[in-house]
JSON list of C-alpha atoms in Angstrom, two decimals:
[
{"chain": "U", "resi": 165, "resn": "UNK", "atom": "CA", "xyz": [5.82, 25.34, 10.76]},
{"chain": "U", "resi": 166, "resn": "UNK", "atom": "CA", "xyz": [2.89, 23.00, 10.01]},
{"chain": "U", "resi": 167, "resn": "UNK", "atom": "CA", "xyz": [2.48, 19.53, 8.64]},
{"chain": "U", "resi": 168, "resn": "UNK", "atom": "CA", "xyz": [4.56, 18.26, 5.75]},
{"chain": "U", "resi": 169, "resn": "UNK", "atom": "CA", "xyz": [4.11, 15.42, 3.31]},
{"chain": "U", "resi": 170, "resn": "UNK", "atom": "CA", "xyz": [7.16, 13.79, 1.72]},
{"chain": "U", "resi": 171, "resn": "UNK", "atom": "CA", "xyz": [6.78, 12.69, -1.90]},
{"chain": "U", "resi": 172, "resn": "UNK", "atom": "CA", "xyz": [8.97, 11.03, -4.51]},
{"chain": "U", "resi": 173, "resn": "UNK", "atom": "CA", "xyz": [8.76, 10.72, -8.26]},
{"chain": "U", "resi": 174, "resn": "UNK", "atom": "CA", "xyz": [9.88, 7.82, -10.44]},
{"chain": "U", "resi": 175, "resn": "UNK", "atom": "CA", "xyz": [12.78, 10.01, -11.57]},
{"chain": "U", "resi": 176, "resn": "UNK", "atom": "CA", "xyz": [14.20, 10.09, -8.05]},
{"chain": "U", "resi": 177, "resn": "UNK", "atom": "CA", "xyz": [13.12, 13.61, -7.11]},
{"chain": "U", "resi": 178, "resn": "UNK", "atom": "CA", "xyz": [12.11, 14.07, -3.48]},
{"chain": "U", "resi": 179, "resn": "UNK", "atom": "CA", "xyz": [10.05, 17.04, -2.30]},
{"chain": "U", "resi": 180, "resn": "UNK", "atom": "CA", "xyz": [8.20, 18.20, 0.80]},
{"chain": "U", "resi": 181, "resn": "UNK", "atom": "CA", "xyz": [4.72, 19.72, 0.56]},
{"chain": "U", "resi": 182, "resn": "UNK", "atom": "CA", "xyz": [3.03, 21.61, 3.38]},
{"chain": "U", "resi": 183, "resn": "UNK", "atom": "CA", "xyz": [4.27, 24.26, 5.75]},
{"chain": "U", "resi": 184, "resn": "UNK", "atom": "CA", "xyz": [2.26, 26.97, 7.45]},
{"chain": "U", "resi": 185, "resn": "UNK", "atom": "CA", "xyz": [0.22, 27.74, 4.33]},
{"chain": "U", "resi": 186, "resn": "UNK", "atom": "CA", "xyz": [-0.14, 24.08, 3.36]},
{"chain": "U", "resi": 187, "resn": "UNK", "atom": "CA", "xyz": [1.05, 25.03, -0.13]},
{"chain": "U", "resi": 188, "resn": "UNK", "atom": "CA", "xyz": [4.82, 25.36, 0.34]},
{"chain": "U", "resi": 189, "resn": "UNK", "atom": "CA", "xyz": [6.89, 23.09, -1.89]},
{"chain": "U", "resi": 190, "resn": "UNK", "atom": "CA", "xyz": [10.51, 22.43, -1.03]},
{"chain": "U", "resi": 191, "resn": "UNK", "atom": "CA", "xyz": [12.83, 20.43, -3.27]},
{"chain": "U", "resi": 192, "resn": "UNK", "atom": "CA", "xyz": [14.80, 18.10, -1.02]},
{"chain": "U", "resi": 193, "resn": "UNK", "atom": "CA", "xyz": [17.01, 16.21, -3.41]},
{"chain": "U", "resi": 194, "resn": "UNK", "atom": "CA", "xyz": [17.45, 13.57, -6.04]},
{"chain": "U", "resi": 195, "resn": "UNK", "atom": "CA", "xyz": [18.59, 10.14, -4.91]},
{"chain": "U", "resi": 196, "resn": "UNK", "atom": "CA", "xyz": [19.27, 8.50, -8.26]},
{"chain": "U", "resi": 197, "resn": "UNK", "atom": "CA", "xyz": [17.91, 8.20, -11.78]},
{"chain": "U", "resi": 198, "resn": "UNK", "atom": "CA", "xyz": [14.97, 5.98, -10.83]},
{"chain": "U", "resi": 199, "resn": "UNK", "atom": "CA", "xyz": [13.19, 5.08, -7.62]},
{"chain": "U", "resi": 200, "resn": "UNK", "atom": "CA", "xyz": [10.08, 3.03, -7.02]},
{"chain": "U", "resi": 201, "resn": "UNK", "atom": "CA", "xyz": [6.90, 4.10, -5.30]},
{"chain": "U", "resi": 202, "resn": "UNK", "atom": "CA", "xyz": [7.47, 5.62, -1.86]},
{"chain": "U", "resi": 203, "resn": "UNK", "atom": "CA", "xyz": [6.80, 2.93, 0.78]},
{"chain": "U", "resi": 204, "resn": "UNK", "atom": "CA", "xyz": [8.03, 4.57, 3.98]},
{"chain": "U", "resi": 205, "resn": "UNK", "atom": "CA", "xyz": [9.58, 7.86, 5.02]},
{"chain": "U", "resi": 206, "resn": "UNK", "atom": "CA", "xyz": [10.73, 9.59, 8.18]},
{"chain": "U", "resi": 207, "resn": "UNK", "atom": "CA", "xyz": [12.33, 12.95, 8.75]},
{"chain": "U", "resi": 208, "resn": "UNK", "atom": "CA", "xyz": [13.50, 15.17, 11.57]},
{"chain": "U", "resi": 209, "resn": "UNK", "atom": "CA", "xyz": [15.06, 18.58, 10.99]},
{"chain": "U", "resi": 210, "resn": "UNK", "atom": "CA", "xyz": [17.58, 18.08, 8.17]},
{"chain": "U", "resi": 211, "resn": "UNK", "atom": "CA", "xyz": [17.59, 14.26, 8.36]},
{"chain": "U", "resi": 212, "resn": "UNK", "atom": "CA", "xyz": [15.49, 12.21, 5.93]},
{"chain": "U", "resi": 213, "resn": "UNK", "atom": "CA", "xyz": [15.15, 8.49, 5.25]},
{"chain": "U", "resi": 214, "resn": "UNK", "atom": "CA", "xyz": [13.00, 7.00, 2.50]},
{"chain": "U", "resi": 215, "resn": "UNK", "atom": "CA", "xyz": [12.31, 3.50, 1.22]},
{"chain": "U", "resi": 216, "resn": "UNK", "atom": "CA", "xyz": [10.75, 2.61, -2.11]},
{"chain": "U", "resi": 217, "resn": "UNK", "atom": "CA", "xyz": [8.90, -0.30, -3.70]},
{"chain": "U", "resi": 218, "resn": "UNK", "atom": "CA", "xyz": [12.07, -1.53, -5.41]},
{"chain": "U", "resi": 219, "resn": "UNK", "atom": "CA", "xyz": [13.65, -2.43, -2.05]},
{"chain": "U", "resi": 220, "resn": "UNK", "atom": "CA", "xyz": [15.90, 0.64, -1.76]},
{"chain": "U", "resi": 221, "resn": "UNK", "atom": "CA", "xyz": [16.64, 2.66, 1.37]},
{"chain": "U", "resi": 222, "resn": "UNK", "atom": "CA", "xyz": [18.13, 6.16, 1.12]},
{"chain": "U", "resi": 223, "resn": "UNK", "atom": "CA", "xyz": [19.32, 8.40, 3.96]},
{"chain": "U", "resi": 224, "resn": "UNK", "atom": "CA", "xyz": [20.54, 12.01, 4.16]},
{"chain": "U", "resi": 225, "resn": "UNK", "atom": "CA", "xyz": [21.78, 14.02, 7.10]},
{"chain": "U", "resi": 226, "resn": "UNK", "atom": "CA", "xyz": [22.19, 17.33, 5.30]},
{"chain": "U", "resi": 227, "resn": "UNK", "atom": "CA", "xyz": [18.68, 18.23, 4.09]},
{"chain": "U", "resi": 228, "resn": "UNK", "atom": "CA", "xyz": [19.05, 16.26, 0.87]},
{"chain": "U", "resi": 229, "resn": "UNK", "atom": "CA", "xyz": [22.30, 17.67, -0.49]},
{"chain": "U", "resi": 230, "resn": "UNK", "atom": "CA", "xyz": [23.76, 14.17, -0.57]},
{"chain": "U", "resi": 231, "resn": "UNK", "atom": "CA", "xyz": [22.06, 10.79, -0.24]},
{"chain": "U", "resi": 232, "resn": "UNK", "atom": "CA", "xyz": [23.48, 7.35, 0.44]},
{"chain": "U", "resi": 233, "resn": "UNK", "atom": "CA", "xyz": [22.05, 3.88, 0.73]},
{"chain": "U", "resi": 234, "resn": "UNK", "atom": "CA", "xyz": [20.88, 1.41, -1.86]},
{"chain": "U", "resi": 235, "resn": "UNK", "atom": "CA", "xyz": [19.11, -1.90, -2.22]},
{"chain": "U", "resi": 236, "resn": "UNK", "atom": "CA", "xyz": [18.32, -3.72, 1.00]},
{"chain": "U", "resi": 237, "resn": "UNK", "atom": "CA", "xyz": [16.65, -6.86, -0.35]},
{"chain": "U", "resi": 238, "resn": "UNK", "atom": "CA", "xyz": [14.81, -7.31, -3.64]},
{"chain": "U", "resi": 239, "resn": "UNK", "atom": "CA", "xyz": [11.17, -8.18, -3.06]},
{"chain": "U", "resi": 240, "resn": "UNK", "atom": "CA", "xyz": [11.09, -6.87, 0.51]},
{"chain": "U", "resi": 241, "resn": "UNK", "atom": "CA", "xyz": [8.52, -4.26, 1.49]},
{"chain": "U", "resi": 242, "resn": "UNK", "atom": "CA", "xyz": [9.92, -1.75, 3.94]},
{"chain": "U", "resi": 243, "resn": "UNK", "atom": "CA", "xyz": [7.05, -1.31, 6.37]},
{"chain": "U", "resi": 244, "resn": "UNK", "atom": "CA", "xyz": [8.56, 1.31, 8.66]},
{"chain": "U", "resi": 245, "resn": "UNK", "atom": "CA", "xyz": [11.66, 3.44, 9.16]},
{"chain": "U", "resi": 246, "resn": "UNK", "atom": "CA", "xyz": [12.68, 5.21, 12.36]},
{"chain": "U", "resi": 247, "resn": "UNK", "atom": "CA", "xyz": [15.59, 7.26, 13.67]},
{"chain": "U", "resi": 248, "resn": "UNK", "atom": "CA", "xyz": [17.11, 5.70, 16.78]},
{"chain": "U", "resi": 249, "resn": "UNK", "atom": "CA", "xyz": [19.24, 8.79, 17.35]},
{"chain": "U", "resi": 250, "resn": "UNK", "atom": "CA", "xyz": [20.75, 11.69, 15.38]},
{"chain": "U", "resi": 251, "resn": "UNK", "atom": "CA", "xyz": [22.81, 9.43, 13.12]},
{"chain": "U", "resi": 252, "resn": "UNK", "atom": "CA", "xyz": [21.17, 5.99, 13.01]},
{"chain": "U", "resi": 253, "resn": "UNK", "atom": "CA", "xyz": [18.21, 4.80, 10.95]},
{"chain": "U", "resi": 254, "resn": "UNK", "atom": "CA", "xyz": [16.46, 1.45, 11.39]},
{"chain": "U", "resi": 255, "resn": "UNK", "atom": "CA", "xyz": [14.11, -0.14, 8.86]},
{"chain": "U", "resi": 256, "resn": "UNK", "atom": "CA", "xyz": [11.91, -3.23, 9.18]},
{"chain": "U", "resi": 257, "resn": "UNK", "atom": "CA", "xyz": [10.65, -5.25, 6.23]},
{"chain": "U", "resi": 258, "resn": "UNK", "atom": "CA", "xyz": [8.06, -7.84, 5.31]},
{"chain": "U", "resi": 259, "resn": "UNK", "atom": "CA", "xyz": [8.52, -10.30, 2.46]},
{"chain": "U", "resi": 260, "resn": "UNK", "atom": "CA", "xyz": [5.93, -12.93, 1.46]},
{"chain": "U", "resi": 261, "resn": "UNK", "atom": "CA", "xyz": [7.36, -16.23, 0.30]},
{"chain": "U", "resi": 262, "resn": "UNK", "atom": "CA", "xyz": [4.14, -18.25, 0.29]},
{"chain": "U", "resi": 263, "resn": "UNK", "atom": "CA", "xyz": [0.59, -17.47, 1.48]},
{"chain": "U", "resi": 264, "resn": "UNK", "atom": "CA", "xyz": [1.52, -18.88, 4.90]},
{"chain": "U", "resi": 265, "resn": "UNK", "atom": "CA", "xyz": [5.17, -17.84, 5.13]},
{"chain": "U", "resi": 266, "resn": "UNK", "atom": "CA", "xyz": [6.50, -14.29, 5.50]},
{"chain": "U", "resi": 267, "resn": "UNK", "atom": "CA", "xyz": [10.03, -13.32, 6.46]},
{"chain": "U", "resi": 268, "resn": "UNK", "atom": "CA", "xyz": [11.05, -10.11, 8.21]},
{"chain": "U", "resi": 269, "resn": "UNK", "atom": "CA", "xyz": [14.36, -8.30, 8.16]},
{"chain": "U", "resi": 270, "resn": "UNK", "atom": "CA", "xyz": [15.86, -5.60, 10.34]},
{"chain": "U", "resi": 271, "resn": "UNK", "atom": "CA", "xyz": [18.32, -3.12, 8.81]},
{"chain": "U", "resi": 272, "resn": "UNK", "atom": "CA", "xyz": [20.46, -0.37, 10.31]},
{"chain": "U", "resi": 273, "resn": "UNK", "atom": "CA", "xyz": [22.12, 2.47, 8.46]},
{"chain": "U", "resi": 274, "resn": "UNK", "atom": "CA", "xyz": [24.43, 5.02, 10.06]},
{"chain": "U", "resi": 275, "resn": "UNK", "atom": "CA", "xyz": [24.62, 8.41, 8.34]},
{"chain": "U", "resi": 276, "resn": "UNK", "atom": "CA", "xyz": [27.30, 8.05, 5.67]},
{"chain": "U", "resi": 277, "resn": "UNK", "atom": "CA", "xyz": [27.73, 4.33, 6.30]},
{"chain": "U", "resi": 278, "resn": "UNK", "atom": "CA", "xyz": [26.56, 1.10, 4.70]},
{"chain": "U", "resi": 279, "resn": "UNK", "atom": "CA", "xyz": [23.19, -0.60, 5.21]},
{"chain": "U", "resi": 280, "resn": "UNK", "atom": "CA", "xyz": [23.62, -3.54, 7.59]},
{"chain": "U", "resi": 281, "resn": "UNK", "atom": "CA", "xyz": [21.22, -6.47, 8.00]},
{"chain": "U", "resi": 282, "resn": "UNK", "atom": "CA", "xyz": [20.91, -7.08, 11.75]},
{"chain": "U", "resi": 283, "resn": "UNK", "atom": "CA", "xyz": [19.10, -10.44, 11.99]},
{"chain": "U", "resi": 284, "resn": "UNK", "atom": "CA", "xyz": [19.80, -13.75, 10.21]},
{"chain": "U", "resi": 285, "resn": "UNK", "atom": "CA", "xyz": [17.92, -14.47, 6.98]},
{"chain": "U", "resi": 286, "resn": "UNK", "atom": "CA", "xyz": [15.22, -16.80, 8.29]},
{"chain": "U", "resi": 287, "resn": "UNK", "atom": "CA", "xyz": [14.94, -15.75, 11.94]},
{"chain": "U", "resi": 288, "resn": "UNK", "atom": "CA", "xyz": [11.83, -13.56, 11.83]},
{"chain": "U", "resi": 289, "resn": "UNK", "atom": "CA", "xyz": [8.26, -13.52, 10.66]},
{"chain": "U", "resi": 290, "resn": "UNK", "atom": "CA", "xyz": [7.21, -10.39, 8.73]},
{"chain": "U", "resi": 291, "resn": "UNK", "atom": "CA", "xyz": [7.96, -7.22, 10.67]},
{"chain": "U", "resi": 292, "resn": "UNK", "atom": "CA", "xyz": [5.57, -4.26, 10.51]},
{"chain": "U", "resi": 293, "resn": "UNK", "atom": "CA", "xyz": [6.55, -1.52, 12.95]},
{"chain": "U", "resi": 294, "resn": "UNK", "atom": "CA", "xyz": [9.57, -0.33, 14.96]},
{"chain": "U", "resi": 295, "resn": "UNK", "atom": "CA", "xyz": [10.02, 2.26, 17.71]},
{"chain": "U", "resi": 296, "resn": "UNK", "atom": "CA", "xyz": [12.87, 3.34, 20.00]},
{"chain": "U", "resi": 297, "resn": "UNK", "atom": "CA", "xyz": [12.32, 4.92, 23.42]},
{"chain": "U", "resi": 298, "resn": "UNK", "atom": "CA", "xyz": [15.92, 6.14, 23.47]},
{"chain": "U", "resi": 299, "resn": "UNK", "atom": "CA", "xyz": [19.33, 5.15, 22.08]},
{"chain": "U", "resi": 300, "resn": "UNK", "atom": "CA", "xyz": [19.17, 1.81, 23.93]},
{"chain": "U", "resi": 301, "resn": "UNK", "atom": "CA", "xyz": [15.58, 0.48, 24.17]},
{"chain": "U", "resi": 302, "resn": "UNK", "atom": "CA", "xyz": [13.60, -0.51, 21.07]},
{"chain": "U", "resi": 303, "resn": "UNK", "atom": "CA", "xyz": [10.61, -2.68, 20.09]},
{"chain": "U", "resi": 304, "resn": "UNK", "atom": "CA", "xyz": [9.37, -4.28, 16.87]},
{"chain": "U", "resi": 305, "resn": "UNK", "atom": "CA", "xyz": [5.99, -5.93, 16.16]},
{"chain": "U", "resi": 306, "resn": "UNK", "atom": "CA", "xyz": [4.86, -8.11, 13.28]},
{"chain": "U", "resi": 307, "resn": "UNK", "atom": "CA", "xyz": [3.20, -11.25, 11.95]},
{"chain": "U", "resi": 308, "resn": "UNK", "atom": "CA", "xyz": [1.66, -13.82, 14.31]},
{"chain": "U", "resi": 309, "resn": "UNK", "atom": "CA", "xyz": [1.80, -11.40, 17.25]},
{"chain": "U", "resi": 310, "resn": "UNK", "atom": "CA", "xyz": [5.59, -11.36, 17.22]},
{"chain": "U", "resi": 311, "resn": "UNK", "atom": "CA", "xyz": [7.14, -8.79, 19.58]},
{"chain": "U", "resi": 312, "resn": "UNK", "atom": "CA", "xyz": [10.91, -8.22, 19.60]},
{"chain": "U", "resi": 313, "resn": "UNK", "atom": "CA", "xyz": [12.80, -6.11, 22.08]},
{"chain": "U", "resi": 314, "resn": "UNK", "atom": "CA", "xyz": [16.29, -4.64, 22.12]},
{"chain": "U", "resi": 315, "resn": "UNK", "atom": "CA", "xyz": [18.15, -3.32, 25.14]},
{"chain": "U", "resi": 316, "resn": "UNK", "atom": "CA", "xyz": [21.44, -2.59, 23.35]},
{"chain": "U", "resi": 317, "resn": "UNK", "atom": "CA", "xyz": [20.48, 0.01, 20.75]},
{"chain": "U", "resi": 318, "resn": "UNK", "atom": "CA", "xyz": [19.26, -2.52, 18.16]},
{"chain": "U", "resi": 319, "resn": "UNK", "atom": "CA", "xyz": [22.40, -4.66, 17.90]},
{"chain": "U", "resi": 320, "resn": "UNK", "atom": "CA", "xyz": [20.46, -7.71, 19.10]},
{"chain": "U", "resi": 321, "resn": "UNK", "atom": "CA", "xyz": [16.74, -8.46, 19.34]},
{"chain": "U", "resi": 322, "resn": "UNK", "atom": "CA", "xyz": [14.96, -11.02, 21.53]},
{"chain": "U", "resi": 323, "resn": "UNK", "atom": "CA", "xyz": [11.37, -12.27, 21.57]},
{"chain": "U", "resi": 324, "resn": "UNK", "atom": "CA", "xyz": [9.13, -10.75, 24.18]},
{"chain": "U", "resi": 325, "resn": "UNK", "atom": "CA", "xyz": [5.62, -11.44, 25.49]},
{"chain": "U", "resi": 326, "resn": "UNK", "atom": "CA", "xyz": [2.72, -10.67, 23.14]},
{"chain": "U", "resi": 327, "resn": "UNK", "atom": "CA", "xyz": [-0.92, -9.99, 23.94]},
{"chain": "U", "resi": 328, "resn": "UNK", "atom": "CA", "xyz": [-2.06, -11.90, 20.82]},
{"chain": "U", "resi": 329, "resn": "UNK", "atom": "CA", "xyz": [-1.13, -14.40, 18.14]},
{"chain": "U", "resi": 330, "resn": "UNK", "atom": "CA", "xyz": [-2.66, -12.15, 15.47]},
{"chain": "U", "resi": 331, "resn": "UNK", "atom": "CA", "xyz": [-0.57, -9.89, 13.28]},
{"chain": "U", "resi": 332, "resn": "UNK", "atom": "CA", "xyz": [0.44, -6.62, 14.95]},
{"chain": "U", "resi": 333, "resn": "UNK", "atom": "CA", "xyz": [0.66, -3.75, 12.49]},
{"chain": "U", "resi": 334, "resn": "UNK", "atom": "CA", "xyz": [1.81, -0.76, 14.55]},
{"chain": "U", "resi": 335, "resn": "UNK", "atom": "CA", "xyz": [3.63, 0.02, 17.79]},
{"chain": "U", "resi": 336, "resn": "UNK", "atom": "CA", "xyz": [3.64, 3.54, 19.23]},
{"chain": "U", "resi": 337, "resn": "UNK", "atom": "CA", "xyz": [5.46, 5.16, 22.11]},
{"chain": "U", "resi": 338, "resn": "UNK", "atom": "CA", "xyz": [3.49, 8.02, 23.66]},
{"chain": "U", "resi": 339, "resn": "UNK", "atom": "CA", "xyz": [4.47, 9.71, 26.92]},
{"chain": "U", "resi": 340, "resn": "UNK", "atom": "CA", "xyz": [6.74, 6.79, 27.79]},
{"chain": "U", "resi": 341, "resn": "UNK", "atom": "CA", "xyz": [4.06, 4.11, 27.22]},
{"chain": "U", "resi": 342, "resn": "UNK", "atom": "CA", "xyz": [3.90, 1.52, 24.44]},
{"chain": "U", "resi": 343, "resn": "UNK", "atom": "CA", "xyz": [0.66, 1.13, 22.47]}
]
């Protein structure tokens, strides 16, 4: 196997570079006529999810044969995408409105289904990272030390304790521990 890097072109072509030799190139698919710069990507086996600089999120569950998705919110930067389970993708975004005001959004997309905004428009500061421990428990971190937690698979999110009031950029789950 080996490490892979997912790349996109402005014509919508998606490819994977890497493999055992580090030189393997695999065409994954074409999402549409034009995509922006790749902002975030995640993949596992034959499942891929990508977000671009134009505010689009695309998902495939069949190794790129077919893609679905579309615009999530113009001007939003998708900061991270994660698979909650075999068929559900979550994305968090960050959108600057003024130098002191950033809004975050949480989106869910089921394989073959529509993209759904989970939280109300003005409920969150900018969100930077998302992780799920399993199909039920998830965490998000973002601007001003904001920590959100879900105990229902991401349907609802509540504020949790934070170690800081500074912006948190990444949350990781390693061996059952959050970092």
